[in-house]
């Protein structure tokens, strides 16, 4: 684990996964991890030990659903897609995040 | 842990364990393959590529764990972890655990047992349907001369009952009843049985249907009807083996055949009375007069009728009653107005429970205090442990445990203690209850209804939880606050402690001492009450040497009154001839034997003018034989007792009690030769008898007229139902009882002997309530004293241990051991004295509540209030002395080197 790779801010993993599933879905776990790493320009390293429970949790909450399917190289994989509830949750979370980011930006800006 | 996992997965039915594992396996395999391929694409060797992929993806167990942790309700899991942790801690210090759990178990056990008794006796509804509507109908008559002094209540007369039954607007049913003895003959030895004689309405009001056969009917109540009887369940089982064919057969009761019509269900009682037979009254309405107040009564209110409305109804009917029944000759019926007969309706429960209620609540309260003291003690132990564990807690906090988590851990620990104590306590309670039921204190009604049930279990559980929370709160509040950096820095070597830290402990000890003193004072007051009761001269001497037995002679067996008297005289002579018997006599009732007292009017008293038209004053009376006073040890104040010749010759003579003589003529001696009685039945006072405490020693001795057992009144010349009293040192021994039986049967083989007991048993029963409360309070007081002393000891010993280094320095600098000792003794004394002062205040306030339990002693009895604090102080000082002694024996060199 590289020192320069950032840890995920708590609570942001759900948001990232939801957004990825929304735009890319149906998508398998590998794809989600790759996509997030790619967008972060490899600043984030997705550990499956973290990603996996998050997927389960989102599914239990009814925000995503999953079915078995075949991957691009014809392997059996689980494909995740967002649900109606999930879209609502995503909108809520995204709004919260933007408010927070704006607030933190203001705080950092004002001290300068 | 495994249980909690499965519990958690049950919450999330979406994921069955096997399914979940399979899914994770498959997905991980997929990811592994993808990662390996990518690694190879990036130019790794296939083995390296696979190894790298494995390390990135992790193994199944890891992921499964993570999923489960997420699924598990975190609170439950944390509590379980805390519980496991605390169990481990407890196992590691078995001494502490045993002391704490046992202390709590005693407190919780005692409380659960007493609660069970309180519940069964006071709180559980009576075993009748809709028992809330049942009331007992009684009256007070503040204007009735003589009557109210001793008995407290005016019962119903038969005419009053009929008035109520015919004209009431408030009752669904009302009945009157009375208790009597009867002799059953015909099969085997004659047997005396208890009977309840009921009017129509008693069984209807109680709402209990017979277990077999039919209930008593209205037709059975008329004087001309065929005699019938109902059996109790147990008598049916015992005498007839539960044979249903017995219904319709006849039973010889008092030498008269009565047809058995039904059997009452098991455990049936009329209010507080159990009996073998239930018989109907057979009143002839035409012969009834206004007075004769001897019936108890039970009624069922109509739905929606309040007791107040029923009272108003009765006021109306009392007026009606005076106008509709004949008075005794020469008395104006309206003169009963002077008695001011007022209804006193009581919930039936009160009649069943009787006088034990207040005693029970006091006992319950004292047991609650014992539990508080026990909790204080265990809290002290926990505080000491928390102190010792402060470093551990600080480390946990430093490693990121939140304040809430530490509080939760401390609370779970104390709850674990509380529940363990509760479990053991329930076992103790069950054992205690078994013992109580086995001993069967006479003062406890409804004893047969006591059992361990879910209410009790719930009570024990609730008590354990409350105790557990109470225990944990103070340590949690003290130690979980974020001042832990300090603790870490001090490194557990804070040898010279701040006062602040001990404040909680000191407060607990002071509270313990105060509560213990309250209990000691209460039990001291009960001891003084018991002493006072025992000092009362009850009107008989050495009751353990008086053998009593009842013999009834029914009319059917011996019809003529004179022959009854002669038979009784013969029995008396035979009994007097037995070896070891010094005196024999008999009487209609014995002191405190529980038989309903007899009342009669005294119409004419020499030297006392009576207002014309007034009802004559009622007086208690009993019939006694020659020799009875000698057998009982009742002193003659003046004059002489009866002789057989007085009875044989029908001499118009009479004996009266000392208080009656004083009331009439001012002095026992002047009473001799005066005459009292009815218009044509004048009798001359030949003797004045010492006052006898007929209602038990806690009640006033009633003014009493002693008629002879023969020729007392024209309706019933002989007293057929008498109790013999034999004074003998052989009382109670089997050989003696057999000789007594033989002696009686040598006179007449058809006579039955009943109520064979010693006078001491009767006497003990009349003191039963006091002795019950006394024993319970003494146990509570003893426990409180012990726990309080242990508490003081613990705190002082702990202080000594904490200040060991300081003591070492002091001794090294030349302090005398006695000075060190005094230092700790003084600390103990200050704590204890503070507790005593507070405790005395509490005792003054609380002892008022038990005023009605006391006798011959005020709630502020100086003796008790001096002795009990001294006892407590001495015990506490002794408890302080040992640790103080140990402190002064500290070897300074060793202590300082150990640092």
PDB file of N, CA and C in Angstrom, chain B residues 785-863:
ATOM      1  N   UNK B 785     -26.894  -5.325  60.043  1.00  0.00           N
ATOM      2  CA  UNK B 785     -25.742  -5.094  60.921  1.00  0.00           C
ATOM      3  C   UNK B 785     -24.494  -5.727  60.311  1.00  0.00           C
ATOM      4  N   UNK B 786     -24.638  -6.975  59.901  1.00  0.00           N
ATOM      5  CA  UNK B 786     -23.508  -7.704  59.328  1.00  0.00           C
ATOM      6  C   UNK B 786     -22.979  -6.992  58.085  1.00  0.00           C
ATOM      7  N   UNK B 787     -23.909  -6.658  57.174  1.00  0.00           N
ATOM      8  CA  UNK B 787     -23.482  -6.020  55.920  1.00  0.00           C
ATOM      9  C   UNK B 787     -22.848  -4.658  56.202  1.00  0.00           C
ATOM     10  N   UNK B 788     -23.448  -3.906  57.132  1.00  0.00           N
ATOM     11  CA  UNK B 788     -22.918  -2.590  57.460  1.00  0.00           C
ATOM     12  C   UNK B 788     -21.508  -2.699  58.008  1.00  0.00           C
ATOM     13  N   UNK B 789     -21.302  -3.663  58.906  1.00  0.00           N
ATOM     14  CA  UNK B 789     -19.987  -3.848  59.508  1.00  0.00           C
ATOM     15  C   UNK B 789     -18.978  -4.268  58.440  1.00  0.00           C
ATOM     16  N   UNK B 790     -19.405  -5.175  57.571  1.00  0.00           N
ATOM     17  CA  UNK B 790     -18.514  -5.595  56.481  1.00  0.00           C
ATOM     18  C   UNK B 790     -18.161  -4.392  55.604  1.00  0.00           C
ATOM     19  N   UNK B 791     -19.143  -3.535  55.339  1.00  0.00           N
ATOM     20  CA  UNK B 791     -18.902  -2.346  54.523  1.00  0.00           C
ATOM     21  C   UNK B 791     -17.847  -1.449  55.147  1.00  0.00           C
ATOM     22  N   UNK B 792     -18.012  -1.170  56.440  1.00  0.00           N
ATOM     23  CA  UNK B 792     -17.043  -0.322  57.151  1.00  0.00           C
ATOM     24  C   UNK B 792     -15.665  -0.959  57.102  1.00  0.00           C
ATOM     25  N   UNK B 793     -15.649  -2.249  57.390  1.00  0.00           N
ATOM     26  CA  UNK B 793     -14.372  -2.959  57.382  1.00  0.00           C
ATOM     27  C   UNK B 793     -13.709  -2.813  56.024  1.00  0.00           C
ATOM     28  N   UNK B 794     -14.468  -3.019  54.975  1.00  0.00           N
ATOM     29  CA  UNK B 794     -13.918  -2.957  53.626  1.00  0.00           C
ATOM     30  C   UNK B 794     -13.299  -1.602  53.340  1.00  0.00           C
ATOM     31  N   UNK B 795     -14.037  -0.551  53.703  1.00  0.00           N
ATOM     32  CA  UNK B 795     -13.547   0.792  53.369  1.00  0.00           C
ATOM     33  C   UNK B 795     -12.277   1.115  54.149  1.00  0.00           C
ATOM     34  N   UNK B 796     -12.273   0.771  55.425  1.00  0.00           N
ATOM     35  CA  UNK B 796     -11.083   1.083  56.233  1.00  0.00           C
ATOM     36  C   UNK B 796      -9.900   0.236  55.756  1.00  0.00           C
ATOM     37  N   UNK B 797     -10.162  -1.040  55.503  1.00  0.00           N
ATOM     38  CA  UNK B 797      -9.073  -1.909  55.046  1.00  0.00           C
ATOM     39  C   UNK B 797      -8.510  -1.398  53.730  1.00  0.00           C
ATOM     40  N   UNK B 798      -9.399  -0.919  52.882  1.00  0.00           N
ATOM     41  CA  UNK B 798      -8.953  -0.411  51.596  1.00  0.00           C
ATOM     42  C   UNK B 798      -8.112   0.859  51.773  1.00  0.00           C
ATOM     43  N   UNK B 799      -8.598   1.736  52.651  1.00  0.00           N
ATOM     44  CA  UNK B 799      -7.835   2.961  52.912  1.00  0.00           C
ATOM     45  C   UNK B 799      -6.442   2.616  53.420  1.00  0.00           C
ATOM     46  N   UNK B 800      -6.400   1.650  54.326  1.00  0.00           N
ATOM     47  CA  UNK B 800      -5.110   1.244  54.878  1.00  0.00           C
ATOM     48  C   UNK B 800      -4.198   0.766  53.758  1.00  0.00           C
ATOM     49  N   UNK B 801      -4.738  -0.066  52.870  1.00  0.00           N
ATOM     50  CA  UNK B 801      -3.918  -0.607  51.783  1.00  0.00           C
ATOM     51  C   UNK B 801      -3.413   0.521  50.892  1.00  0.00           C
ATOM     52  N   UNK B 802      -4.292   1.491  50.598  1.00  0.00           N
ATOM     53  CA  UNK B 802      -3.910   2.592  49.723  1.00  0.00           C
ATOM     54  C   UNK B 802      -2.833   3.472  50.345  1.00  0.00           C
ATOM     55  N   UNK B 803      -2.928   3.632  51.668  1.00  0.00           N
ATOM     56  CA  UNK B 803      -2.018   4.587  52.316  1.00  0.00           C
ATOM     57  C   UNK B 803      -0.838   3.887  52.970  1.00  0.00           C
ATOM     58  N   UNK B 804      -0.563   2.696  52.526  1.00  0.00           N
ATOM     59  CA  UNK B 804       0.520   1.912  53.096  1.00  0.00           C
ATOM     60  C   UNK B 804       1.853   2.663  53.042  1.00  0.00           C
ATOM     61  N   UNK B 805       2.097   3.272  51.899  1.00  0.00           N
ATOM     62  CA  UNK B 805       3.357   3.979  51.726  1.00  0.00           C
ATOM     63  C   UNK B 805       3.431   5.173  52.675  1.00  0.00           C
ATOM     64  N   UNK B 806       2.314   5.889  52.726  1.00  0.00           N
ATOM     65  CA  UNK B 806       2.269   7.051  53.611  1.00  0.00           C
ATOM     66  C   UNK B 806       2.512   6.617  55.045  1.00  0.00           C
ATOM     67  N   UNK B 807       1.859   5.498  55.453  1.00  0.00           N
ATOM     68  CA  UNK B 807       2.032   5.002  56.812  1.00  0.00           C
ATOM     69  C   UNK B 807       3.486   4.622  57.051  1.00  0.00           C
ATOM     70  N   UNK B 808       4.074   3.967  56.026  1.00  0.00           N
ATOM     71  CA  UNK B 808       5.480   3.590  56.149  1.00  0.00           C
ATOM     72  C   UNK B 808       6.346   4.818  56.408  1.00  0.00           C
ATOM     73  N   UNK B 809       6.086   5.882  55.664  1.00  0.00           N
ATOM     74  CA  UNK B 809       6.881   7.111  55.837  1.00  0.00           C
ATOM     75  C   UNK B 809       6.675   7.677  57.234  1.00  0.00           C
ATOM     76  N   UNK B 810       5.386   7.732  57.641  1.00  0.00           N
ATOM     77  CA  UNK B 810       5.098   8.258  58.971  1.00  0.00           C
ATOM     78  C   UNK B 810       5.840   7.495  60.050  1.00  0.00           C
ATOM     79  N   UNK B 811       5.771   6.128  59.944  1.00  0.00           N
ATOM     80  CA  UNK B 811       6.424   5.303  60.955  1.00  0.00           C
ATOM     81  C   UNK B 811       7.937   5.518  60.903  1.00  0.00           C
ATOM     82  N   UNK B 812       8.471   5.615  59.665  1.00  0.00           N
ATOM     83  CA  UNK B 812       9.911   5.817  59.520  1.00  0.00           C
ATOM     84  C   UNK B 812      10.319   7.153  60.133  1.00  0.00           C
ATOM     85  N   UNK B 813       9.419   8.143  60.055  1.00  0.00           N
ATOM     86  CA  UNK B 813       9.748   9.460  60.611  1.00  0.00           C
ATOM     87  C   UNK B 813       9.486   9.519  62.105  1.00  0.00           C
ATOM     88  N   UNK B 814       9.043   8.372  62.662  1.00  0.00           N
ATOM     89  CA  UNK B 814       8.966   8.325  64.125  1.00  0.00           C
ATOM     90  C   UNK B 814       7.576   8.393  64.713  1.00  0.00           C
ATOM     91  N   UNK B 815       6.526   8.239  63.887  1.00  0.00           N
ATOM     92  CA  UNK B 815       5.174   8.231  64.456  1.00  0.00           C
ATOM     93  C   UNK B 815       4.975   6.948  65.268  1.00  0.00           C
ATOM     94  N   UNK B 816       4.262   7.058  66.406  1.00  0.00           N
ATOM     95  CA  UNK B 816       4.007   5.868  67.219  1.00  0.00           C
ATOM     96  C   UNK B 816       2.930   5.024  66.542  1.00  0.00           C
ATOM     97  N   UNK B 817       3.052   3.681  66.616  1.00  0.00           N
ATOM     98  CA  UNK B 817       2.008   2.830  66.013  1.00  0.00           C
ATOM     99  C   UNK B 817       0.614   3.178  66.527  1.00  0.00           C
ATOM    100  N   UNK B 818       0.529   3.562  67.806  1.00  0.00           N
ATOM    101  CA  UNK B 818      -0.797   3.865  68.346  1.00  0.00           C
ATOM    102  C   UNK B 818      -1.385   5.092  67.655  1.00  0.00           C
ATOM    103  N   UNK B 819      -0.535   6.052  67.279  1.00  0.00           N
ATOM    104  CA  UNK B 819      -1.029   7.234  66.580  1.00  0.00           C
ATOM    105  C   UNK B 819      -1.616   6.841  65.233  1.00  0.00           C
ATOM    106  N   UNK B 820      -0.876   5.948  64.533  1.00  0.00           N
ATOM    107  CA  UNK B 820      -1.351   5.492  63.224  1.00  0.00           C
ATOM    108  C   UNK B 820      -2.686   4.785  63.380  1.00  0.00           C
ATOM    109  N   UNK B 821      -2.752   3.921  64.402  1.00  0.00           N
ATOM    110  CA  UNK B 821      -3.971   3.169  64.639  1.00  0.00           C
ATOM    111  C   UNK B 821      -5.132   4.124  64.877  1.00  0.00           C
ATOM    112  N   UNK B 822      -4.848   5.126  65.734  1.00  0.00           N
ATOM    113  CA  UNK B 822      -5.911   6.081  66.059  1.00  0.00           C
ATOM    114  C   UNK B 822      -6.393   6.820  64.815  1.00  0.00           C
ATOM    115  N   UNK B 823      -5.440   7.097  63.922  1.00  0.00           N
ATOM    116  CA  UNK B 823      -5.786   7.831  62.707  1.00  0.00           C
ATOM    117  C   UNK B 823      -6.887   7.095  61.926  1.00  0.00           C
ATOM    118  N   UNK B 824      -6.701   5.781  61.778  1.00  0.00           N
ATOM    119  CA  UNK B 824      -7.695   5.014  61.008  1.00  0.00           C
ATOM    120  C   UNK B 824      -8.970   4.791  61.812  1.00  0.00           C
ATOM    121  N   UNK B 825      -8.813   4.552  63.123  1.00  0.00           N
ATOM    122  CA  UNK B 825     -10.000   4.363  63.950  1.00  0.00           C
ATOM    123  C   UNK B 825     -10.863   5.617  63.901  1.00  0.00           C
ATOM    124  N   UNK B 826     -10.211   6.769  63.946  1.00  0.00           N
ATOM    125  CA  UNK B 826     -10.962   8.014  63.950  1.00  0.00           C
ATOM    126  C   UNK B 826     -11.774   8.139  62.653  1.00  0.00           C
ATOM    127  N   UNK B 827     -11.134   7.773  61.546  1.00  0.00           N
ATOM    128  CA  UNK B 827     -11.829   7.843  60.267  1.00  0.00           C
ATOM    129  C   UNK B 827     -13.082   6.963  60.281  1.00  0.00           C
ATOM    130  N   UNK B 828     -12.907   5.730  60.784  1.00  0.00           N
ATOM    131  CA  UNK B 828     -14.049   4.814  60.866  1.00  0.00           C
ATOM    132  C   UNK B 828     -15.135   5.375  61.765  1.00  0.00           C
ATOM    133  N   UNK B 829     -14.692   5.939  62.884  1.00  0.00           N
ATOM    134  CA  UNK B 829     -15.648   6.447  63.864  1.00  0.00           C
ATOM    135  C   UNK B 829     -16.446   7.617  63.284  1.00  0.00           C
ATOM    136  N   UNK B 830     -15.755   8.481  62.553  1.00  0.00           N
ATOM    137  CA  UNK B 830     -16.448   9.645  61.979  1.00  0.00           C
ATOM    138  C   UNK B 830     -17.517   9.172  60.990  1.00  0.00           C
ATOM    139  N   UNK B 831     -17.119   8.234  60.121  1.00  0.00           N
ATOM    140  CA  UNK B 831     -18.083   7.705  59.148  1.00  0.00           C
ATOM    141  C   UNK B 831     -19.283   7.104  59.856  1.00  0.00           C
ATOM    142  N   UNK B 832     -18.985   6.283  60.850  1.00  0.00           N
ATOM    143  CA  UNK B 832     -20.028   5.542  61.545  1.00  0.00           C
ATOM    144  C   UNK B 832     -20.953   6.480  62.314  1.00  0.00           C
ATOM    145  N   UNK B 833     -20.331   7.469  62.977  1.00  0.00           N
ATOM    146  CA  UNK B 833     -21.138   8.395  63.773  1.00  0.00           C
ATOM    147  C   UNK B 833     -22.047   9.210  62.860  1.00  0.00           C
ATOM    148  N   UNK B 834     -21.511   9.636  61.721  1.00  0.00           N
ATOM    149  CA  UNK B 834     -22.355  10.376  60.776  1.00  0.00           C
ATOM    150  C   UNK B 834     -23.544   9.511  60.359  1.00  0.00           C
ATOM    151  N   UNK B 835     -23.243   8.246  60.025  1.00  0.00           N
ATOM    152  CA  UNK B 835     -24.306   7.324  59.645  1.00  0.00           C
ATOM    153  C   UNK B 835     -25.331   7.168  60.746  1.00  0.00           C
ATOM    154  N   UNK B 836     -24.865   7.076  61.988  1.00  0.00           N
ATOM    155  CA  UNK B 836     -25.774   6.881  63.119  1.00  0.00           C
ATOM    156  C   UNK B 836     -26.716   8.072  63.272  1.00  0.00           C
ATOM    157  N   UNK B 837     -26.156   9.288  63.149  1.00  0.00           N
ATOM    158  CA  UNK B 837     -26.993  10.477  63.311  1.00  0.00           C
ATOM    159  C   UNK B 837     -28.089  10.481  62.248  1.00  0.00           C
ATOM    160  N   UNK B 838     -27.687  10.227  60.992  1.00  0.00           N
ATOM    161  CA  UNK B 838     -28.681  10.185  59.919  1.00  0.00           C
ATOM    162  C   UNK B 838     -29.681   9.062  60.154  1.00  0.00           C
ATOM    163  N   UNK B 839     -29.151   7.905  60.591  1.00  0.00           N
ATOM    164  CA  UNK B 839     -30.005   6.744  60.825  1.00  0.00           C
ATOM    165  C   UNK B 839     -31.030   7.014  61.913  1.00  0.00           C
ATOM    166  N   UNK B 840     -30.609   7.714  62.969  1.00  0.00           N
ATOM    167  CA  UNK B 840     -31.557   8.029  64.047  1.00  0.00           C
ATOM    168  C   UNK B 840     -32.685   8.890  63.502  1.00  0.00           C
ATOM    169  N   UNK B 841     -32.314   9.854  62.655  1.00  0.00           N
ATOM    170  CA  UNK B 841     -33.343  10.692  62.046  1.00  0.00           C
ATOM    171  C   UNK B 841     -34.319   9.847  61.246  1.00  0.00           C
ATOM    172  N   UNK B 842     -33.772   8.953  60.437  1.00  0.00           N
ATOM    173  CA  UNK B 842     -34.619   8.080  59.620  1.00  0.00           C
ATOM    174  C   UNK B 842     -35.504   7.197  60.479  1.00  0.00           C
ATOM    175  N   UNK B 843     -34.927   6.685  61.574  1.00  0.00           N
ATOM    176  CA  UNK B 843     -35.688   5.788  62.445  1.00  0.00           C
ATOM    177  C   UNK B 843     -36.854   6.528  63.093  1.00  0.00           C
ATOM    178  N   UNK B 844     -36.595   7.769  63.520  1.00  0.00           N
ATOM    179  CA  UNK B 844     -37.673   8.556  64.136  1.00  0.00           C
ATOM    180  C   UNK B 844     -38.818   8.705  63.143  1.00  0.00           C
ATOM    181  N   UNK B 845     -38.448   8.974  61.879  1.00  0.00           N
ATOM    182  CA  UNK B 845     -39.491   9.175  60.881  1.00  0.00           C
ATOM    183  C   UNK B 845     -40.214   7.866  60.556  1.00  0.00           C
ATOM    184  N   UNK B 846     -39.448   6.781  60.437  1.00  0.00           N
ATOM    185  CA  UNK B 846     -40.043   5.532  59.949  1.00  0.00           C
ATOM    186  C   UNK B 846     -40.772   4.748  61.032  1.00  0.00           C
ATOM    187  N   UNK B 847     -40.286   4.829  62.263  1.00  0.00           N
ATOM    188  CA  UNK B 847     -40.875   3.982  63.309  1.00  0.00           C
ATOM    189  C   UNK B 847     -42.328   4.369  63.564  1.00  0.00           C
ATOM    190  N   UNK B 848     -42.692   5.609  63.213  1.00  0.00           N
ATOM    191  CA  UNK B 848     -44.097   5.985  63.342  1.00  0.00           C
ATOM    192  C   UNK B 848     -44.999   5.069  62.524  1.00  0.00           C
ATOM    193  N   UNK B 849     -44.474   4.645  61.371  1.00  0.00           N
ATOM    194  CA  UNK B 849     -45.281   3.805  60.475  1.00  0.00           C
ATOM    195  C   UNK B 849     -45.634   2.477  61.121  1.00  0.00           C
ATOM    196  N   UNK B 850     -44.807   2.051  62.081  1.00  0.00           N
ATOM    197  CA  UNK B 850     -45.104   0.734  62.666  1.00  0.00           C
ATOM    198  C   UNK B 850     -45.794   0.860  64.008  1.00  0.00           C
ATOM    199  N   UNK B 851     -46.355   2.034  64.262  1.00  0.00           N
ATOM    200  CA  UNK B 851     -46.977   2.266  65.557  1.00  0.00           C
ATOM    201  C   UNK B 851     -48.005   1.192  65.898  1.00  0.00           C
ATOM    202  N   UNK B 852     -48.804   0.818  64.892  1.00  0.00           N
ATOM    203  CA  UNK B 852     -49.886  -0.119  65.194  1.00  0.00           C
ATOM    204  C   UNK B 852     -49.360  -1.526  65.478  1.00  0.00           C
ATOM    205  N   UNK B 853     -48.096  -1.772  65.180  1.00  0.00           N
ATOM    206  CA  UNK B 853     -47.530  -3.090  65.469  1.00  0.00           C
ATOM    207  C   UNK B 853     -46.972  -3.147  66.872  1.00  0.00           C
ATOM    208  N   UNK B 854     -46.812  -1.973  67.474  1.00  0.00           N
ATOM    209  CA  UNK B 854     -46.131  -1.928  68.767  1.00  0.00           C
ATOM    210  C   UNK B 854     -47.122  -2.109  69.901  1.00  0.00           C
ATOM    211  N   UNK B 855     -46.605  -2.570  71.024  1.00  0.00           N
ATOM    212  CA  UNK B 855     -47.446  -2.753  72.190  1.00  0.00           C
ATOM    213  C   UNK B 855     -46.602  -2.431  73.411  1.00  0.00           C
ATOM    214  N   UNK B 856     -47.109  -1.554  74.263  1.00  0.00           N
ATOM    215  CA  UNK B 856     -46.426  -1.267  75.512  1.00  0.00           C
ATOM    216  C   UNK B 856     -45.108  -0.545  75.320  1.00  0.00           C
ATOM    217  N   UNK B 857     -44.896   0.051  74.158  1.00  0.00           N
ATOM    218  CA  UNK B 857     -43.670   0.777  73.912  1.00  0.00           C
ATOM    219  C   UNK B 857     -43.985   1.849  72.867  1.00  0.00           C
ATOM    220  N   UNK B 858     -43.418   3.053  73.044  1.00  0.00           N
ATOM    221  CA  UNK B 858     -43.699   4.107  72.077  1.00  0.00           C
ATOM    222  C   UNK B 858     -42.722   3.982  70.915  1.00  0.00           C
ATOM    223  N   UNK B 859     -43.078   4.548  69.756  1.00  0.00           N
ATOM    224  CA  UNK B 859     -42.140   4.489  68.617  1.00  0.00           C
ATOM    225  C   UNK B 859     -40.812   5.171  68.939  1.00  0.00           C
ATOM    226  N   UNK B 860     -40.790   6.030  69.979  1.00  0.00           N
ATOM    227  CA  UNK B 860     -39.553   6.738  70.318  1.00  0.00           C
ATOM    228  C   UNK B 860     -38.970   6.182  71.612  1.00  0.00           C
ATOM    229  N   UNK B 861     -39.110   4.898  71.825  1.00  0.00           N
ATOM    230  CA  UNK B 861     -38.624   4.248  73.037  1.00  0.00           C
ATOM    231  C   UNK B 861     -37.148   4.602  73.299  1.00  0.00           C
ATOM    232  N   UNK B 862     -36.863   5.332  74.390  1.00  0.00           N
ATOM    233  CA  UNK B 862     -35.491   5.812  74.620  1.00  0.00           C
ATOM    234  C   UNK B 862     -34.485   4.658  74.697  1.00  0.00           C
ATOM    235  N   UNK B 863     -34.879   3.597  75.368  1.00  0.00           N
ATOM    236  CA  UNK B 863     -33.989   2.450  75.532  1.00  0.00           C
ATOM    237  C   UNK B 863     -33.463   1.961  74.170  1.00  0.00           C
TER     238      UNK B 863
END
